[in-house]
Short mmCIF file of C-alpha atoms in Angstrom, two decimals:
data_model
loop_
_atom_site.label_atom_id
_atom_site.label_comp_id
_atom_site.label_asym_id
_atom_site.label_seq_id
_atom_site.Cartn_x
_atom_site.Cartn_y
_atom_site.Cartn_z
CA UNK A 143 95.03 51.43 94.80
CA UNK A 144 94.69 55.13 95.55
CA UNK A 145 97.17 56.16 92.89
CA UNK A 146 95.37 59.32 91.82
CA UNK A 147 95.24 60.51 95.41
CA UNK A 148 99.00 61.04 95.48
CA UNK A 149 98.92 63.26 92.42
CA UNK A 150 95.97 65.21 93.75
CA UNK A 151 97.69 66.05 97.01
CA UNK A 152 100.51 67.61 95.04
CA UNK A 153 97.97 70.24 93.99
CA UNK A 154 96.33 70.76 97.35
CA UNK A 155 99.24 70.70 99.79
CA UNK A 156 101.12 73.81 98.65
CA UNK A 157 98.21 75.95 99.80
CA UNK A 158 97.57 73.88 102.90
CA UNK A 159 101.09 74.33 104.22
CA UNK A 160 101.40 78.09 104.37
CA UNK A 161 98.66 79.82 102.48
CA UNK A 162 96.94 81.11 105.57
CA UNK A 163 100.07 81.33 107.67
CA UNK A 164 101.09 84.42 105.72
CA UNK A 165 97.72 85.99 105.19
CA UNK A 166 97.73 89.69 105.88
CA UNK A 167 95.04 92.29 106.34
CA UNK A 168 94.76 95.92 107.21
CA UNK A 169 95.69 96.48 110.85
CA UNK A 170 92.82 96.19 113.34
CA UNK A 171 92.01 99.53 114.98
CA UNK A 172 93.13 98.38 118.42
CA UNK A 173 96.70 97.61 117.30
CA UNK A 174 99.46 100.18 117.69
CA UNK A 175 100.89 101.56 114.44
CA UNK A 176 104.65 102.12 114.26
CA UNK A 177 105.35 105.03 111.90
CA UNK A 178 108.89 105.70 110.69
CA UNK A 179 109.44 108.99 108.90
CA UNK A 180 112.18 109.99 106.50
CA UNK A 181 114.72 112.15 108.27
CA UNK A 182 114.52 110.32 111.60
CA UNK A 183 117.78 109.45 113.33
CA UNK A 184 118.78 105.89 114.30
CA UNK A 185 118.02 106.69 117.94
CA UNK A 186 114.47 107.76 117.05
CA UNK A 187 114.00 104.57 115.06
CA UNK A 188 115.20 102.46 118.02
CA UNK A 189 112.79 104.29 120.31
CA UNK A 190 109.92 103.05 118.13
CA UNK A 191 111.06 99.63 116.88
CA UNK A 192 113.52 98.66 119.62
CA UNK A 193 117.06 97.44 119.17
CA UNK A 194 117.95 96.12 115.71
CA UNK A 195 118.72 92.44 115.23
CA UNK A 196 121.75 93.33 113.13
CA UNK A 197 123.16 96.07 110.92
CA UNK A 198 124.77 96.01 107.49
CA UNK A 199 126.68 98.71 105.66
CA UNK A 200 126.81 99.08 101.90
CA UNK A 201 128.76 102.14 100.83
CA UNK A 202 127.05 105.24 102.19
CA UNK A 203 123.97 103.26 103.24
CA UNK A 204 123.34 101.40 106.49
CA UNK A 205 120.58 98.82 106.91
CA UNK A 206 119.00 98.24 110.33
CA UNK A 207 117.16 94.90 110.51
CA UNK A 208 114.29 94.32 112.94
CA UNK A 209 112.17 91.28 113.75
CA UNK A 210 108.87 91.78 111.97
CA UNK A 211 106.93 90.92 115.14
CA UNK A 212 104.20 89.31 113.05
CA UNK A 213 103.36 85.61 113.26
CA UNK A 214 101.99 85.67 109.73
CA UNK A 215 104.90 87.49 108.07
CA UNK A 216 108.19 86.31 106.65
CA UNK A 217 111.65 87.84 106.58
CA UNK A 218 112.96 90.76 108.61
CA UNK A 219 111.89 94.39 108.35
CA UNK A 220 114.66 96.88 107.65
CA UNK A 221 115.27 100.63 107.73
CA UNK A 222 117.77 102.37 105.42
CA UNK A 223 119.94 105.13 106.96
CA UNK A 224 122.32 107.56 105.30
CA UNK A 225 124.16 110.45 106.94
CA UNK A 226 122.41 109.67 110.23
CA UNK A 227 118.97 110.09 108.65
CA UNK A 228 116.33 107.58 107.54
CA UNK A 229 115.94 107.55 103.74
CA UNK A 230 113.65 104.52 103.31
CA UNK A 231 112.41 101.22 104.73
CA UNK A 232 110.70 97.97 103.88
CA UNK A 233 108.17 96.46 106.29
CA UNK A 234 106.46 93.07 106.15
CA UNK A 235 104.57 93.82 109.36
CA UNK A 236 101.27 95.48 108.33
CA UNK A 237 101.32 97.59 111.52
CA UNK A 238 104.49 99.42 110.47
CA UNK A 239 104.65 102.29 108.01
CA UNK A 240 107.25 104.52 106.42
CA UNK A 241 106.17 107.98 105.30
CA UNK A 242 107.72 110.90 103.52
CA UNK A 243 108.53 113.87 105.69
CA UNK A 244 108.92 117.58 105.24
CA UNK A 245 112.37 118.77 104.09
CA UNK A 246 115.00 117.23 106.32
CA UNK A 247 116.71 119.57 108.73
CA UNK A 248 120.30 119.95 107.45
CA UNK A 249 121.64 120.54 110.96
CA UNK A 250 123.75 117.54 112.02
CA UNK A 251 122.04 115.56 114.80
CA UNK A 252 123.82 115.08 118.12
CA UNK A 253 126.42 112.33 118.00
CA UNK A 254 124.42 110.17 120.42
CA UNK A 255 121.46 110.21 118.01
CA UNK A 256 123.58 108.56 115.33
CA UNK A 257 124.41 105.40 117.27
CA UNK A 258 122.97 102.43 115.41
CA UNK A 259 122.49 100.49 118.64
CA UNK A 260 122.27 101.46 122.31
CA UNK A 261 125.61 99.77 123.04
CA UNK A 262 127.38 101.58 120.21
CA UNK A 263 129.28 104.77 121.10
CA UNK A 264 127.87 107.93 119.59
CA UNK A 265 129.53 109.22 116.45
CA UNK A 266 129.52 112.57 114.76
CA UNK A 267 127.21 112.88 111.80
CA UNK A 268 128.53 114.28 108.51
CA UNK A 269 127.05 117.60 107.50
CA UNK A 270 124.84 117.10 104.46
CA UNK A 271 125.33 119.60 101.68
CA UNK A 272 121.89 121.05 101.07
CA UNK A 273 121.42 124.19 99.02
CA UNK A 274 119.09 126.99 100.09
CA UNK A 275 116.71 126.20 97.23
CA UNK A 276 116.40 122.60 98.34
CA UNK A 277 115.75 123.64 101.94
CA UNK A 278 112.66 125.53 100.87
CA UNK A 279 111.04 122.58 99.03
CA UNK A 280 110.45 118.89 99.61
CA UNK A 281 113.72 117.16 98.81
CA UNK A 282 114.56 113.75 97.54
CA UNK A 283 117.49 111.91 99.07
CA UNK A 284 118.34 109.62 96.15
CA UNK A 285 119.49 106.14 97.07
CA UNK A 286 120.96 103.61 94.68
CA UNK A 287 118.09 101.19 94.09
CA UNK A 288 120.58 98.42 93.38
CA UNK A 289 121.94 98.74 96.90
CA UNK A 290 118.59 97.98 98.54
CA UNK A 291 118.08 94.27 99.28
CA UNK A 292 115.44 92.62 97.06
CA UNK A 293 111.97 92.98 98.58
CA UNK A 294 110.61 89.96 100.43
CA UNK A 295 107.33 91.40 101.63
CA UNK A 296 104.79 94.14 101.05
CA UNK A 297 105.92 97.27 99.29
CA UNK A 298 106.64 100.39 101.28
CA UNK A 299 103.47 101.64 102.90
CA UNK A 300 102.39 104.88 104.54
CA UNK A 301 99.75 106.26 106.84
CA UNK A 302 96.72 107.61 105.01
CA UNK A 303 97.45 111.17 106.06
CA UNK A 304 101.00 111.20 104.68
CA UNK A 305 101.58 114.19 102.36
CA UNK A 306 102.48 113.57 98.73
CA UNK A 307 105.31 115.91 97.73
CA UNK A 308 105.83 116.86 94.11
CA UNK A 309 108.01 114.52 92.08
CA UNK A 310 111.40 115.83 91.00
CA UNK A 311 111.98 116.46 87.31
CA UNK A 312 114.56 113.69 87.12
CA UNK A 313 114.84 110.58 89.25
CA UNK A 314 117.42 108.35 87.53
CA UNK A 315 117.64 105.82 90.33
CA UNK A 316 113.89 105.32 90.66
CA UNK A 317 113.89 105.90 94.43
CA UNK A 318 110.75 108.04 94.21
CA UNK A 319 108.98 105.17 92.44
CA UNK A 320 110.07 102.82 95.22
CA UNK A 321 108.23 105.10 97.62
CA UNK A 322 104.89 104.70 95.86
CA UNK A 323 103.05 104.18 99.09
CA UNK A 324 100.09 101.88 99.60
CA UNK A 325 98.33 99.84 102.23
CA UNK A 326 99.47 96.28 102.89
CA UNK A 327 98.02 93.56 100.69
CA UNK A 328 94.93 91.78 101.95
CA UNK A 329 95.43 88.50 100.14
CA UNK A 330 97.36 85.30 100.67
CA UNK A 331 101.06 84.95 100.01
CA UNK A 332 102.27 81.89 98.13
CA UNK A 333 105.15 79.67 99.23
CA UNK A 334 106.40 76.47 97.60
CA UNK A 335 105.06 73.09 98.71
CA UNK A 336 106.84 71.14 101.44
CA UNK A 337 105.15 67.84 100.59
CA UNK A 338 103.86 65.99 97.53
CA UNK A 339 101.74 63.12 98.84
CA UNK A 340 101.81 63.28 102.64
CA UNK A 341 99.51 65.71 104.47
CA UNK A 342 101.12 68.44 106.56
CA UNK A 343 99.93 69.86 109.87
CA UNK A 344 99.06 73.29 108.45
CA UNK A 345 95.66 73.96 106.92
CA UNK A 346 93.14 76.57 105.86
CA UNK A 347 91.17 78.57 108.41
CA UNK A 348 88.15 80.89 108.43
CA UNK A 349 87.92 82.90 105.23
CA UNK A 350 90.49 80.89 103.26
CA UNK A 351 89.87 78.44 100.44
CA UNK A 352 91.78 76.68 97.66
CA UNK A 353 91.23 74.86 94.38
CA UNK A 354 93.67 72.47 92.73
CA UNK A 355 94.12 70.07 89.84
CA UNK A 356 96.56 67.21 89.26
CA UNK A 357 97.63 64.98 86.39
CA UNK A 358 99.70 61.81 86.26
CA UNK A 359 101.08 60.28 83.08
CA UNK A 360 99.87 56.81 84.03
CA UNK A 361 98.24 55.10 86.98
CA UNK A 362 99.69 52.11 88.81
CA UNK A 363 99.83 48.89 86.78
CA UNK A 364 98.36 50.61 83.68
CA UNK A 365 99.42 52.80 80.77
CA UNK A 366 96.44 55.10 81.25
CA UNK A 367 96.75 58.71 82.36
CA UNK A 368 94.36 60.29 84.83
CA UNK A 369 93.64 63.47 86.72
CA UNK A 370 91.79 64.82 89.72
CA UNK A 371 90.48 68.07 91.18
CA UNK A 372 89.96 69.36 94.71
CA UNK A 373 88.05 72.27 96.26
CA UNK A 374 88.47 73.10 99.93
CA UNK A 375 87.78 75.78 102.52
CA UNK A 376 88.60 76.51 106.15
CA UNK A 377 86.68 77.29 109.33
CA UNK A 378 87.80 78.45 112.78
CA UNK A 379 91.05 80.10 113.90
CA UNK A 380 94.15 77.89 113.89
CA UNK A 381 96.26 80.38 115.90
CA UNK A 382 93.88 81.15 118.78
CA UNK A 383 91.75 78.01 118.92
CA UNK A 384 91.64 75.35 116.21
CA UNK A 385 90.99 75.33 112.47
CA UNK A 386 88.89 72.90 110.46
CA UNK A 387 89.63 72.26 106.80
CA UNK A 388 87.05 70.64 104.55
CA UNK A 389 88.08 69.37 101.08
CA UNK A 390 85.96 67.78 98.34
CA UNK A 391 87.84 65.66 95.80
CA UNK A 392 86.80 64.50 92.35
CA UNK A 393 88.91 61.50 91.27
CA UNK A 394 87.24 60.66 87.94
CA UNK A 395 88.31 63.73 86.00
CA UNK A 396 89.76 62.40 82.72
CA UNK A 397 88.40 58.84 82.57
CA UNK A 398 85.20 57.03 83.45
CA UNK A 399 82.05 59.11 83.79
CA UNK A 400 83.90 62.38 84.11
CA UNK A 401 84.15 64.88 87.01
CA UNK A 402 82.34 64.07 90.26
CA UNK A 403 81.49 60.50 89.22
CA UNK A 404 83.75 59.28 92.04
CA UNK A 405 85.07 61.36 94.89
CA UNK A 406 85.39 61.90 98.59
CA UNK A 407 85.02 64.43 101.39
CA UNK A 408 88.00 64.89 103.74
CA UNK A 409 88.43 66.76 107.03
CA UNK A 410 91.46 68.07 108.93
CA UNK A 411 91.45 69.58 112.43
CA UNK A 412 94.64 71.60 112.88
CA UNK A 413 96.35 73.95 115.33
CA UNK A 414 99.27 76.27 114.52
CA UNK A 415 101.78 77.59 117.04
CA UNK A 416 103.17 80.70 115.38
CA UNK A 417 104.31 80.07 111.83
CA UNK A 418 106.83 77.31 112.57
CA UNK A 419 104.90 74.57 114.45
CA UNK A 420 101.67 72.83 113.63
CA UNK A 421 99.79 69.67 114.65
CA UNK A 422 96.74 68.09 113.05
CA UNK A 423 94.47 65.07 112.94
CA UNK A 424 92.54 64.25 109.81
CA UNK A 425 90.37 61.77 107.97
CA UNK A 426 90.73 61.50 104.21
CA UNK A 427 87.62 60.33 102.35
CA UNK A 428 85.54 60.18 105.51
CA UNK A 429 82.60 60.33 103.09
CA UNK A 430 83.02 58.88 99.58
CA UNK A 431 80.89 58.05 96.56
CA UNK A 432 81.11 56.31 93.20
CA UNK A 433 83.28 53.40 94.31
CA UNK A 434 86.51 55.37 94.78
CA UNK A 435 89.61 53.22 95.41
CA UNK A 436 91.23 55.92 97.58
CA UNK A 437 89.89 54.36 100.80
CA UNK A 438 89.38 55.85 104.25
CA UNK A 439 92.63 57.18 105.74
CA UNK A 440 92.76 58.57 109.30
CA UNK A 441 96.05 60.18 110.38
CA UNK A 442 97.85 62.38 112.90
CA UNK A 443 100.74 64.62 111.86
CA UNK A 444 103.13 67.34 113.07
CA UNK A 445 105.11 69.83 110.97
CA UNK A 446 107.99 72.10 111.97
CA UNK A 447 109.60 74.83 109.86
CA UNK A 448 113.29 75.36 110.66
CA UNK A 449 114.36 78.94 109.90
CA UNK A 450 117.97 78.66 108.74
CA UNK A 451 118.30 82.37 107.91
CA UNK A 452 116.39 85.38 109.26
CA UNK A 453 115.63 86.76 105.80
CA UNK A 454 113.30 84.54 103.74
CA UNK A 455 114.64 86.11 100.53
CA UNK A 456 118.05 84.53 101.07
CA UNK A 457 118.89 81.13 99.53
CA UNK A 458 118.37 78.05 101.70
CA UNK A 459 116.43 80.07 104.27
CA UNK A 460 114.11 77.33 105.59
CA UNK A 461 113.48 73.60 105.85
CA UNK A 462 110.05 72.13 106.62
CA UNK A 463 109.89 68.67 108.20
CA UNK A 464 106.68 66.62 108.52
CA UNK A 465 106.18 63.38 110.47
CA UNK A 466 102.94 61.48 110.96
CA UNK A 467 101.23 58.14 111.39
CA UNK A 468 98.12 56.93 109.60
CA UNK A 469 96.03 54.07 108.29
CA UNK A 470 94.33 53.55 104.93
CA UNK A 471 96.55 54.72 102.09
CA UNK A 472 99.50 55.23 104.45
CA UNK A 473 99.86 51.47 105.02
CA UNK A 474 102.40 49.39 103.13
CA UNK A 475 101.29 47.93 99.82
CA UNK A 476 101.35 44.40 101.28
CA UNK A 477 99.01 45.45 104.10
CA UNK A 478 96.67 47.15 101.62
CA UNK A 479 96.51 44.06 99.39
CA UNK A 480 95.94 41.79 102.39
CA UNK A 481 93.43 44.26 103.87
CA UNK A 482 95.26 44.33 107.19
CA UNK A 483 94.04 47.16 109.45
CA UNK A 484 97.47 48.52 110.38
CA UNK A 485 99.05 51.95 110.78
CA UNK A 486 102.26 53.21 109.23
CA UNK A 487 104.67 56.14 109.51
CA UNK A 488 104.92 58.79 106.80
CA UNK A 489 106.96 61.95 106.47
CA UNK A 490 108.35 64.64 104.17
CA UNK A 491 111.17 67.17 104.02
CA UNK A 492 110.99 70.35 101.94
CA UNK A 493 114.03 72.57 101.39
CA UNK A 494 113.41 76.17 100.31
CA UNK A 495 116.19 76.75 97.77
CA UNK A 496 114.99 80.28 97.11
CA UNK A 497 111.93 82.14 98.34
CA UNK A 498 109.75 80.96 95.41
CA UNK A 499 111.39 77.54 94.82
CA UNK A 500 111.69 74.36 96.90
CA UNK A 501 112.65 70.71 96.47
CA UNK A 502 110.80 67.98 98.35
CA UNK A 503 111.36 64.34 99.31
CA UNK A 504 108.25 62.55 100.59
CA UNK A 505 107.71 59.04 102.00
CA UNK A 506 103.95 58.46 102.13
CA UNK A 507 104.19 55.13 103.96
CA UNK A 508 104.33 53.10 100.75
CA UNK A 509 106.97 54.63 98.49
CA UNK A 510 109.21 57.61 97.84
CA UNK A 511 108.13 60.78 96.02
CA UNK A 512 110.44 63.61 94.99
CA UNK A 513 109.85 66.83 93.10
CA UNK A 514 110.20 70.57 92.65
CA UNK A 515 107.64 73.17 93.71
CA UNK A 516 107.45 76.81 92.62
CA UNK A 517 105.35 79.85 93.54
CA UNK A 518 106.13 81.99 90.47
CA UNK A 519 104.11 85.09 91.46
CA UNK A 520 104.67 86.03 95.09
CA UNK A 521 101.51 88.08 95.57
CA UNK A 522 99.33 85.54 93.78
CA UNK A 523 98.95 82.31 95.81
CA UNK A 524 99.46 80.05 92.82
CA UNK A 525 101.76 77.03 93.25
CA UNK A 526 102.97 74.49 90.68
CA UNK A 527 104.53 71.16 91.72
CA UNK A 528 106.08 68.47 89.50
CA UNK A 529 107.88 65.27 90.36
CA UNK A 530 108.03 61.49 90.34
CA UNK A 531 105.91 59.04 92.34
CA UNK A 532 106.92 55.53 93.46
CA UNK A 533 110.61 56.10 92.80
CA UNK A 534 111.88 53.05 94.73
CA UNK A 535 109.31 50.67 93.24
CA UNK A 536 108.16 49.34 96.62
CA UNK A 537 104.56 50.16 95.63
CA UNK A 538 103.23 49.85 92.11
CA UNK A 539 105.22 49.09 88.98
CA UNK A 540 107.80 51.86 88.75
CA UNK A 541 108.18 55.60 88.81
CA UNK A 542 105.41 57.79 87.41
CA UNK A 543 105.38 61.48 86.50
CA UNK A 544 102.92 63.72 88.37
CA UNK A 545 102.25 67.45 88.03
CA UNK A 546 99.79 69.71 89.78
CA UNK A 547 98.72 73.30 90.28
CA UNK A 548 96.82 75.00 93.12
CA UNK A 549 95.34 78.45 93.74
CA UNK A 550 94.33 79.96 97.08
CA UNK A 551 91.76 82.69 97.66
CA UNK A 552 89.51 84.26 100.30
CA UNK A 553 85.82 83.62 100.50
CA UNK A 554 85.24 86.20 103.29
CA UNK A 555 86.55 89.75 103.74
CA UNK A 556 89.27 90.14 106.43
CA UNK A 557 86.96 91.75 109.00
CA UNK A 558 85.07 88.45 109.38
CA UNK A 559 88.09 86.82 111.10
#
């Protein structure tokens, strides 16, 4: 029985689901850059970014939220306004920047410039109290750092030519530190797993790769523990054309002759439609060696991510649902024992409790799996998943503990894809 396969997939699937879907790179030269400067009015921001999705007020601060306009980004971008002037922003979209400006003109803007949305009537702007000494030097408009929503994407970034004004002698709220400007990250972004044993429709593409390891306390019908390892990489472009994922698995990691004594080579052809829909066909262990009991398992699968809230940093922001049909290990235990060449339905549901934490229920065609998955370091695509296999006892001899870890990385620089 392919018992070790289920534990192994717990390591591989977290990276397969979204690792590439949120990959970011420096903006290609042909893309337009949207630059928001401190001191701009809401009307000037709308002229660049369009109408905001929504607004939120918190004391003297107003937050304007905008769709990030990026298929590979999560959450909404937002701009922070105070006294009818921009004082900061946070952008997930790598083609948007916020930069420091020269000293802000203390003259109140026209009332129409202060409207947060085109449909909102203009309002008079309060006159900021700025001393003559501050008008002659770069000024800091301190903002309570606790009032800014927790970041859910890249740190504030700026165009390369943005000037770097001198730091003030005191900055108790740390706003100047929050404006430590840099280019967007060029590595993968981790999200929790949405499946433990069943494959999902998302996969790695050109330039992306992953490595994972899994351990289970005992295998089916034995008291022996075991482990496995996987190394995979992607080819092609899943958004524009189609992606191909290739994964090599070593099943004999802790017992038998050691690593690589038994294993298999698996393939998945996948296509993503934005970051919420994906379809794939695959063949697990299309090539195997060493007498592996995992078997050959063809399948077809679709995955959809339901965005429950626009901001990924909010609790219960997304649910991922997977449904597929396959042969091999996806058959019922009775069909496997009788060697009947049938197909069976499998599926999984993953609920994102918080941005780095999810719970998952997974029916792999034989039995129920359930567990918790965490991506503890957002900018490091490292995912840990732990749970129980064969909970209902319809396959095997009772529930078994499984735990896994996976790490994603790039094997090509961004300009290759």
